[in-house]
Amino acid sequence: MKSEQTDGNKEMIAFGFMNIIGSFTSCYLTTGPFSKTAVNFNAGCRTAMSNVVMGFCMMLTLLFLAPLFRYTPLVALSAIIMSAMLGLINYDEMIHLFKVDKFDFVICMAAFLGVSFISMDVGLMLSVGLALLRALLYVARPAACKLGKIPNSSLYRDTEQYPGSTPIQGVLVLQLGSPIYFANSTYIRERVLRYIKEEQGVSDSKTDIIEHLLLDLSGVSSIDMTGIETFLELRRILDSKGIKLSIVNPRIEVLEKMTLAKFTDAIGKESFYLTIEDAVQNCRFSLHSSKTTMEESLNDQNVV
């Protein structure tokens, strides 16, 4: 509420110690409800010493003043709690959340409505469940984009984000941006093949067909055996199409697993590059060499 940084782990450790020690004296369960926090904040408390004072006053109330509160209407107590809780609701932040991320707003409202009208457990389970669902969707549908070269530079960026970037003739550069494992490996394979199909469908010239596929793995933090097998299967599919697969800038963890799985031996160590520019230059040299060889063979046939 004061925009202060707090360590939730320390609070949980403190609650745990209090409940462990209190269990030896039949102490009531110690928690940190929002209602008491709101009342404490609205009363003008500034330090943790306020909790000691509040606890001492609560002890005196339970020991000596409890009979006086026996006939206090629950409506009055509810009104006190509600008036304190209203100060915790940040309407501007909710509106801002709705404008920025609709799914985050849905999670927020699920927690708020669930806690308000059902129970705290249901509200928390709804919000946590929706958050986990979104995380699974992000992981199962990882980001992938086609890269093009920025004119007059050696930089390669997303062609959708930078429309001025130009694709490389005969070379398709794709960037993967998430861990690759069993849950998303099939999607990645289909996504890569879809990119190739789209590129070959756009091009009408036989000289612009895709002959090299570069996969930038700089954003892939980890990979499992299923992901490596997916790359092997992708390589077999590409070989049948006459497309050479190359890997660019894999992280050390990914490269170690590929080496142990003998993936580097399968596609050749010469198919690994440090930068996209190095890989593109090598692909251009390969394309130029194959084109020259083809022209020479055609000339020989014409002479004959």
mmCIF file of C-alpha atoms in Angstrom:
data_model
loop_
_atom_site.group_PDB
_atom_site.id
_atom_site.type_symbol
_atom_site.label_atom_id
_atom_site.label_comp_id
_atom_site.label_asym_id
_atom_site.label_seq_id
_atom_site.Cartn_x
_atom_site.Cartn_y
_atom_site.Cartn_z
ATOM 1 C CA MET A 1 0.000 0.000 0.000
ATOM 2 C CA LYS A 2 3.011 2.259 0.477
ATOM 3 C CA SER A 3 4.731 0.978 -2.673
ATOM 4 C CA GLU A 4 7.346 -0.677 -0.477
ATOM 5 C CA GLN A 5 9.242 -3.812 -1.419
ATOM 6 C CA THR A 6 8.435 -6.718 0.888
ATOM 7 C CA ASP A 7 9.820 -10.229 1.004
ATOM 8 C CA GLY A 8 6.919 -12.668 1.090
ATOM 9 C CA ASN A 9 9.197 -15.546 2.089
ATOM 10 C CA LYS A 10 10.210 -13.772 5.295
ATOM 11 C CA GLU A 11 6.571 -13.250 6.189
ATOM 12 C CA MET A 12 5.796 -16.920 5.632
ATOM 13 C CA ILE A 13 8.785 -17.918 7.783
ATOM 14 C CA ALA A 14 7.612 -15.551 10.527
ATOM 15 C CA PHE A 15 4.070 -16.951 10.412
ATOM 16 C CA GLY A 16 5.460 -20.469 10.525
ATOM 17 C CA PHE A 17 7.598 -19.791 13.594
ATOM 18 C CA MET A 18 4.714 -18.060 15.366
ATOM 19 C CA ASN A 19 2.358 -20.956 14.717
ATOM 20 C CA ILE A 20 4.954 -23.542 15.776
ATOM 21 C CA ILE A 21 5.729 -21.732 19.027
ATOM 22 C CA GLY A 22 2.072 -20.909 19.649
ATOM 23 C CA SER A 23 1.049 -24.542 19.237
ATOM 24 C CA PHE A 24 2.826 -25.386 22.519
ATOM 25 C CA THR A 25 0.594 -22.957 24.438
ATOM 26 C CA SER A 26 -2.718 -23.617 22.632
ATOM 27 C CA CYS A 27 -2.401 -20.263 20.892
ATOM 28 C CA TYR A 28 -4.904 -19.232 18.237
ATOM 29 C CA LEU A 29 -3.764 -19.678 14.625
ATOM 30 C CA THR A 30 -1.665 -16.726 13.434
ATOM 31 C CA THR A 31 -2.474 -15.272 10.019
ATOM 32 C CA GLY A 32 -2.195 -11.973 8.166
ATOM 33 C CA PRO A 33 -5.637 -11.128 6.748
ATOM 34 C CA PHE A 34 -6.072 -8.132 4.488
ATOM 35 C CA SER A 35 -8.798 -6.669 6.693
ATOM 36 C CA LYS A 36 -6.489 -6.270 9.696
ATOM 37 C CA THR A 37 -3.747 -4.943 7.440
ATOM 38 C CA ALA A 38 -6.126 -2.352 6.015
ATOM 39 C CA VAL A 39 -7.340 -1.263 9.467
ATOM 40 C CA ASN A 40 -3.752 -1.023 10.667
ATOM 41 C CA PHE A 41 -2.732 1.071 7.667
ATOM 42 C CA ASN A 42 -5.739 3.395 7.805
ATOM 43 C CA ALA A 43 -5.080 3.983 11.515
ATOM 44 C CA GLY A 44 -1.765 5.591 10.570
ATOM 45 C CA CYS A 45 0.625 2.859 11.709
ATOM 46 C CA ARG A 46 4.094 3.090 10.205
ATOM 47 C CA THR A 47 6.313 0.411 11.758
ATOM 48 C CA ALA A 48 6.067 -3.228 12.772
ATOM 49 C CA MET A 49 5.818 -2.108 16.402
ATOM 50 C CA SER A 50 2.157 -1.426 15.712
ATOM 51 C CA ASN A 51 1.600 -5.184 15.521
ATOM 52 C CA VAL A 52 3.008 -5.569 19.034
ATOM 53 C CA VAL A 53 0.694 -2.855 20.338
ATOM 54 C CA MET A 54 -2.239 -4.369 18.472
ATOM 55 C CA GLY A 55 -1.469 -7.806 19.882
ATOM 56 C CA PHE A 56 -1.214 -6.428 23.412
ATOM 57 C CA CYS A 57 -4.519 -4.586 23.043
ATOM 58 C CA MET A 58 -6.119 -7.714 21.615
ATOM 59 C CA MET A 59 -4.924 -9.710 24.616
ATOM 60 C CA LEU A 60 -6.390 -7.177 27.046
ATOM 61 C CA THR A 61 -9.640 -7.130 25.093
ATOM 62 C CA LEU A 62 -9.992 -10.902 25.148
ATOM 63 C CA LEU A 63 -9.151 -11.107 28.844
ATOM 64 C CA PHE A 64 -11.184 -8.229 30.260
ATOM 65 C CA LEU A 65 -13.394 -6.565 27.628
ATOM 66 C CA ALA A 66 -14.768 -9.534 25.715
ATOM 67 C CA PRO A 67 -18.125 -9.555 27.609
ATOM 68 C CA LEU A 68 -18.717 -5.928 26.586
ATOM 69 C CA PHE A 69 -18.545 -6.836 22.876
ATOM 70 C CA ARG A 70 -20.876 -9.783 23.252
ATOM 71 C CA TYR A 71 -23.932 -7.932 22.013
ATOM 72 C CA THR A 72 -22.200 -5.947 19.255
ATOM 73 C CA PRO A 73 -24.129 -6.523 15.987
ATOM 74 C CA LEU A 74 -22.215 -8.404 13.335
ATOM 75 C CA VAL A 75 -23.392 -5.785 10.853
ATOM 76 C CA ALA A 76 -21.372 -3.159 12.711
ATOM 77 C CA LEU A 77 -18.257 -5.325 12.648
ATOM 78 C CA SER A 78 -18.799 -6.032 8.949
ATOM 79 C CA ALA A 79 -19.152 -2.326 8.243
ATOM 80 C CA ILE A 80 -15.821 -1.640 9.938
ATOM 81 C CA ILE A 81 -14.104 -4.320 7.883
ATOM 82 C CA MET A 82 -15.746 -3.230 4.611
ATOM 83 C CA SER A 83 -14.847 0.423 5.125
ATOM 84 C CA ALA A 84 -11.242 -0.581 5.687
ATOM 85 C CA MET A 85 -11.167 -2.976 2.733
ATOM 86 C CA LEU A 86 -12.489 -0.379 0.291
ATOM 87 C CA GLY A 87 -9.227 1.478 0.683
ATOM 88 C CA LEU A 88 -7.360 -1.539 -0.695
ATOM 89 C CA ILE A 89 -9.158 -1.452 -4.052
ATOM 90 C CA ASN A 90 -7.195 0.492 -6.649
ATOM 91 C CA TYR A 91 -9.698 1.317 -9.372
ATOM 92 C CA ASP A 92 -7.190 3.146 -11.549
ATOM 93 C CA GLU A 93 -4.888 0.130 -11.525
ATOM 94 C CA MET A 94 -7.743 -2.159 -12.570
ATOM 95 C CA ILE A 95 -8.606 0.128 -15.489
ATOM 96 C CA HIS A 96 -4.945 0.257 -16.468
ATOM 97 C CA LEU A 97 -4.759 -3.533 -16.257
ATOM 98 C CA PHE A 98 -7.786 -3.854 -18.541
ATOM 99 C CA LYS A 99 -6.174 -1.595 -21.138
ATOM 100 C CA VAL A 100 -2.787 -3.321 -21.041
ATOM 101 C CA ASP A 101 -3.638 -7.020 -20.705
ATOM 102 C CA LYS A 102 -7.192 -8.350 -20.881
ATOM 103 C CA PHE A 103 -6.207 -11.787 -19.584
ATOM 104 C CA ASP A 104 -4.558 -10.298 -16.491
ATOM 105 C CA PHE A 105 -7.758 -8.343 -15.902
ATOM 106 C CA VAL A 106 -9.790 -11.562 -16.119
ATOM 107 C CA ILE A 107 -7.503 -13.196 -13.533
ATOM 108 C CA CYS A 108 -7.849 -10.156 -11.278
ATOM 109 C CA MET A 109 -11.646 -10.136 -11.509
ATOM 110 C CA ALA A 110 -11.836 -13.900 -10.976
ATOM 111 C CA ALA A 111 -9.893 -13.551 -7.736
ATOM 112 C CA PHE A 112 -11.911 -10.519 -6.614
ATOM 113 C CA LEU A 113 -15.351 -11.943 -7.377
ATOM 114 C CA GLY A 114 -14.459 -15.409 -6.112
ATOM 115 C CA VAL A 115 -13.228 -14.104 -2.766
ATOM 116 C CA SER A 116 -16.081 -11.583 -2.440
ATOM 117 C CA PHE A 117 -19.043 -13.813 -3.285
ATOM 118 C CA ILE A 118 -17.886 -17.401 -2.701
ATOM 119 C CA SER A 119 -14.852 -17.887 -0.475
ATOM 120 C CA MET A 120 -11.190 -17.018 -0.287
ATOM 121 C CA ASP A 121 -10.156 -20.555 -1.251
ATOM 122 C CA VAL A 122 -12.313 -20.548 -4.374
ATOM 123 C CA GLY A 123 -11.108 -17.091 -5.415
ATOM 124 C CA LEU A 124 -7.471 -18.049 -5.026
ATOM 125 C CA MET A 125 -7.952 -21.337 -6.869
ATOM 126 C CA LEU A 126 -9.681 -19.556 -9.755
ATOM 127 C CA SER A 127 -6.937 -16.965 -10.132
ATOM 128 C CA VAL A 128 -4.096 -19.473 -9.770
ATOM 129 C CA GLY A 129 -5.796 -21.867 -12.194
ATOM 130 C CA LEU A 130 -6.214 -19.161 -14.833
ATOM 131 C CA ALA A 131 -2.614 -18.031 -14.361
ATOM 132 C CA LEU A 132 -1.361 -21.600 -14.816
ATOM 133 C CA LEU A 133 -3.553 -21.998 -17.898
ATOM 134 C CA ARG A 134 -2.026 -18.911 -19.470
ATOM 135 C CA ALA A 135 1.485 -20.102 -18.622
ATOM 136 C CA LEU A 136 0.759 -23.460 -20.270
ATOM 137 C CA LEU A 137 -0.582 -21.722 -23.371
ATOM 138 C CA TYR A 138 2.559 -19.600 -23.621
ATOM 139 C CA VAL A 139 4.796 -22.643 -23.244
ATOM 140 C CA ALA A 140 2.793 -24.870 -25.590
ATOM 141 C CA ARG A 141 2.666 -22.146 -28.270
ATOM 142 C CA PRO A 142 6.162 -20.626 -28.169
ATOM 143 C CA ALA A 143 7.090 -17.526 -30.094
ATOM 144 C CA ALA A 144 8.675 -17.981 -33.518
ATOM 145 C CA CYS A 145 9.376 -15.350 -36.133
ATOM 146 C CA LYS A 146 11.024 -14.903 -39.514
ATOM 147 C CA LEU A 147 14.071 -12.670 -39.568
ATOM 148 C CA GLY A 148 15.188 -10.295 -42.276
ATOM 149 C CA LYS A 149 18.293 -8.171 -42.636
ATOM 150 C CA ILE A 150 18.212 -4.499 -41.728
ATOM 151 C CA PRO A 151 19.626 -2.533 -44.702
ATOM 152 C CA ASN A 152 23.201 -1.249 -44.339
ATOM 153 C CA SER A 153 23.839 -3.327 -41.222
ATOM 154 C CA SER A 154 24.535 -6.862 -40.069
ATOM 155 C CA LEU A 155 21.430 -6.977 -37.870
ATOM 156 C CA TYR A 156 18.559 -9.405 -38.416
ATOM 157 C CA ARG A 157 15.146 -8.595 -36.982
ATOM 158 C CA ASP A 158 11.539 -9.771 -37.125
ATOM 159 C CA THR A 159 10.120 -8.949 -40.545
ATOM 160 C CA GLU A 160 6.693 -8.168 -39.071
ATOM 161 C CA GLN A 161 8.079 -5.766 -36.497
ATOM 162 C CA TYR A 162 10.527 -4.232 -38.981
ATOM 163 C CA PRO A 163 8.852 -4.135 -42.410
ATOM 164 C CA GLY A 164 11.974 -2.531 -43.875
ATOM 165 C CA SER A 165 14.049 -5.649 -43.241
ATOM 166 C CA THR A 166 14.752 -7.709 -46.341
ATOM 167 C CA PRO A 167 14.678 -11.524 -46.603
ATOM 168 C CA ILE A 168 17.701 -13.394 -47.893
ATOM 169 C CA GLN A 169 17.290 -15.013 -51.295
ATOM 170 C CA GLY A 170 17.293 -18.784 -50.975
ATOM 171 C CA VAL A 171 17.741 -18.616 -47.182
ATOM 172 C CA LEU A 172 15.017 -18.716 -44.528
ATOM 173 C CA VAL A 173 16.044 -17.428 -41.091
ATOM 174 C CA LEU A 174 13.768 -18.323 -38.175
ATOM 175 C CA GLN A 175 14.142 -17.412 -34.523
ATOM 176 C CA LEU A 176 12.773 -19.555 -31.694
ATOM 177 C CA GLY A 177 12.245 -17.892 -28.347
ATOM 178 C CA SER A 178 11.351 -20.434 -25.666
ATOM 179 C CA PRO A 179 12.492 -23.743 -24.152
ATOM 180 C CA ILE A 180 11.864 -26.721 -26.417
ATOM 181 C CA TYR A 181 10.499 -29.887 -24.843
ATOM 182 C CA PHE A 182 7.821 -32.526 -25.303
ATOM 183 C CA ALA A 183 4.877 -30.156 -24.811
ATOM 184 C CA ASN A 184 5.748 -27.823 -27.689
ATOM 185 C CA SER A 185 8.129 -29.771 -29.923
ATOM 186 C CA THR A 186 5.389 -30.867 -32.332
ATOM 187 C CA TYR A 187 4.077 -27.323 -32.602
ATOM 188 C CA ILE A 188 7.574 -26.001 -33.364
ATOM 189 C CA ARG A 189 8.103 -28.585 -36.105
ATOM 190 C CA GLU A 190 4.758 -27.790 -37.723
ATOM 191 C CA ARG A 191 5.401 -24.071 -37.381
ATOM 192 C CA VAL A 192 8.776 -24.323 -39.117
ATOM 193 C CA LEU A 193 7.332 -26.401 -41.958
ATOM 194 C CA ARG A 194 4.492 -23.902 -42.304
ATOM 195 C CA TYR A 195 6.992 -21.072 -42.672
ATOM 196 C CA ILE A 196 8.778 -22.987 -45.426
ATOM 197 C CA LYS A 197 5.515 -23.740 -47.209
ATOM 198 C CA GLU A 198 4.467 -20.101 -47.024
ATOM 199 C CA GLU A 199 7.805 -18.907 -48.384
ATOM 200 C CA GLN A 200 7.773 -21.357 -51.274
ATOM 201 C CA GLY A 201 4.144 -20.535 -51.965
ATOM 202 C CA VAL A 202 4.886 -16.810 -52.232
ATOM 203 C CA SER A 203 7.823 -17.263 -54.591
ATOM 204 C CA ASP A 204 7.006 -18.050 -58.223
ATOM 205 C CA SER A 205 10.606 -18.148 -59.422
ATOM 206 C CA LYS A 206 12.637 -21.325 -59.253
ATOM 207 C CA THR A 207 15.696 -19.267 -58.350
ATOM 208 C CA ASP A 208 14.047 -18.055 -55.133
ATOM 209 C CA ILE A 209 13.240 -21.446 -53.646
ATOM 210 C CA ILE A 210 14.427 -22.113 -50.097
ATOM 211 C CA GLU A 211 17.663 -24.099 -50.005
ATOM 212 C CA HIS A 212 18.898 -23.233 -46.511
ATOM 213 C CA LEU A 213 17.068 -23.007 -43.194
ATOM 214 C CA LEU A 214 18.772 -21.180 -40.325
ATOM 215 C CA LEU A 215 17.365 -21.655 -36.826
ATOM 216 C CA ASP A 216 18.445 -18.996 -34.347
ATOM 217 C CA LEU A 217 18.384 -20.704 -30.927
ATOM 218 C CA SER A 218 19.827 -17.829 -28.904
ATOM 219 C CA GLY A 219 16.487 -17.477 -27.104
ATOM 220 C CA VAL A 220 16.128 -21.201 -26.331
ATOM 221 C CA SER A 221 17.233 -21.689 -22.727
ATOM 222 C CA SER A 222 16.794 -25.479 -22.570
ATOM 223 C CA ILE A 223 15.848 -28.510 -24.629
ATOM 224 C CA ASP A 224 14.935 -32.088 -23.778
ATOM 225 C CA MET A 225 15.392 -35.335 -25.678
ATOM 226 C CA THR A 226 12.018 -35.008 -27.367
ATOM 227 C CA GLY A 227 13.031 -31.607 -28.698
ATOM 228 C CA ILE A 228 16.289 -33.009 -30.078
ATOM 229 C CA GLU A 229 14.448 -35.886 -31.737
ATOM 230 C CA THR A 230 12.083 -33.329 -33.246
ATOM 231 C CA PHE A 231 15.055 -31.527 -34.781
ATOM 232 C CA LEU A 232 16.326 -34.832 -36.172
ATOM 233 C CA GLU A 233 12.930 -35.534 -37.698
ATOM 234 C CA LEU A 234 12.813 -31.990 -39.061
ATOM 235 C CA ARG A 235 16.222 -32.505 -40.640
ATOM 236 C CA ARG A 236 15.033 -35.685 -42.392
ATOM 237 C CA ILE A 237 11.999 -33.839 -43.754
ATOM 238 C CA LEU A 238 14.165 -30.962 -44.945
ATOM 239 C CA ASP A 239 16.642 -33.330 -46.595
ATOM 240 C CA SER A 240 13.797 -34.819 -48.611
ATOM 241 C CA LYS A 241 12.937 -31.294 -49.769
ATOM 242 C CA GLY A 242 16.538 -30.439 -50.616
ATOM 243 C CA ILE A 243 16.886 -27.923 -47.774
ATOM 244 C CA LYS A 244 19.957 -27.792 -45.538
ATOM 245 C CA LEU A 245 19.423 -27.183 -41.805
ATOM 246 C CA SER A 246 21.836 -25.004 -39.816
ATOM 247 C CA ILE A 247 21.837 -23.944 -36.164
ATOM 248 C CA VAL A 248 22.845 -20.460 -35.026
ATOM 249 C CA ASN A 249 24.132 -19.460 -31.586
ATOM 250 C CA PRO A 250 22.718 -22.183 -29.311
ATOM 251 C CA ARG A 251 23.189 -21.640 -25.579
ATOM 252 C CA ILE A 252 25.784 -23.744 -23.783
ATOM 253 C CA GLU A 253 23.159 -25.934 -22.053
ATOM 254 C CA VAL A 254 21.417 -26.623 -25.350
ATOM 255 C CA LEU A 255 24.679 -27.294 -27.188
ATOM 256 C CA GLU A 256 25.866 -29.736 -24.522
ATOM 257 C CA LYS A 257 22.665 -31.779 -24.781
ATOM 258 C CA MET A 258 22.848 -31.759 -28.575
ATOM 259 C CA THR A 259 26.422 -32.988 -28.378
ATOM 260 C CA LEU A 260 25.585 -35.767 -25.909
ATOM 261 C CA ALA A 261 22.647 -36.829 -28.090
ATOM 262 C CA LYS A 262 25.002 -36.851 -31.131
ATOM 263 C CA PHE A 263 22.816 -34.327 -32.910
ATOM 264 C CA THR A 264 25.890 -32.278 -33.793
ATOM 265 C CA ASP A 265 27.410 -35.329 -35.486
ATOM 266 C CA ALA A 266 24.164 -36.034 -37.330
ATOM 267 C CA ILE A 267 23.942 -32.636 -39.029
ATOM 268 C CA GLY A 268 27.671 -31.899 -38.963
ATOM 269 C CA LYS A 269 29.621 -29.488 -36.803
ATOM 270 C CA GLU A 270 30.019 -27.228 -39.819
ATOM 271 C CA SER A 271 26.267 -26.558 -39.605
ATOM 272 C CA PHE A 272 26.660 -24.620 -36.335
ATOM 273 C CA TYR A 273 27.377 -20.889 -36.467
ATOM 274 C CA LEU A 274 28.056 -18.178 -33.940
ATOM 275 C CA THR A 275 26.124 -15.399 -35.685
ATOM 276 C CA ILE A 276 23.393 -15.186 -38.287
ATOM 277 C CA GLU A 277 25.637 -13.082 -40.517
ATOM 278 C CA ASP A 278 28.289 -15.827 -40.612
ATOM 279 C CA ALA A 279 25.663 -18.423 -41.472
ATOM 280 C CA VAL A 280 24.124 -16.251 -44.198
ATOM 281 C CA GLN A 281 27.501 -15.550 -45.784
ATOM 282 C CA ASN A 282 28.280 -19.260 -45.891
ATOM 283 C CA CYS A 283 24.848 -20.001 -47.377
ATOM 284 C CA ARG A 284 25.364 -17.345 -50.037
ATOM 285 C CA PHE A 285 28.717 -18.867 -50.946
ATOM 286 C CA SER A 286 27.096 -22.297 -51.170
ATOM 287 C CA LEU A 287 24.265 -20.956 -53.334
ATOM 288 C CA HIS A 288 26.714 -19.147 -55.609
ATOM 289 C CA SER A 289 28.866 -22.257 -55.968
ATOM 290 C CA SER A 290 25.897 -24.464 -56.809
ATOM 291 C CA LYS A 291 24.602 -21.886 -59.289
ATOM 292 C CA THR A 292 27.998 -21.671 -60.984
ATOM 293 C CA THR A 293 28.239 -25.446 -61.177
ATOM 294 C CA MET A 294 24.765 -25.656 -62.675
ATOM 295 C CA GLU A 295 25.570 -23.011 -65.305
ATOM 296 C CA GLU A 296 28.767 -24.808 -66.276
ATOM 297 C CA SER A 297 26.932 -28.096 -66.677
ATOM 298 C CA LEU A 298 24.295 -26.403 -68.848
ATOM 299 C CA ASN A 299 26.983 -24.830 -71.013
ATOM 300 C CA ASP A 300 28.670 -28.202 -71.450
ATOM 301 C CA GLN A 301 25.383 -29.727 -72.546
ATOM 302 C CA ASN A 302 24.807 -26.924 -75.050
ATOM 303 C CA VAL A 303 28.283 -27.391 -76.514
ATOM 304 C CA VAL A 304 27.679 -31.084 -76.931
#
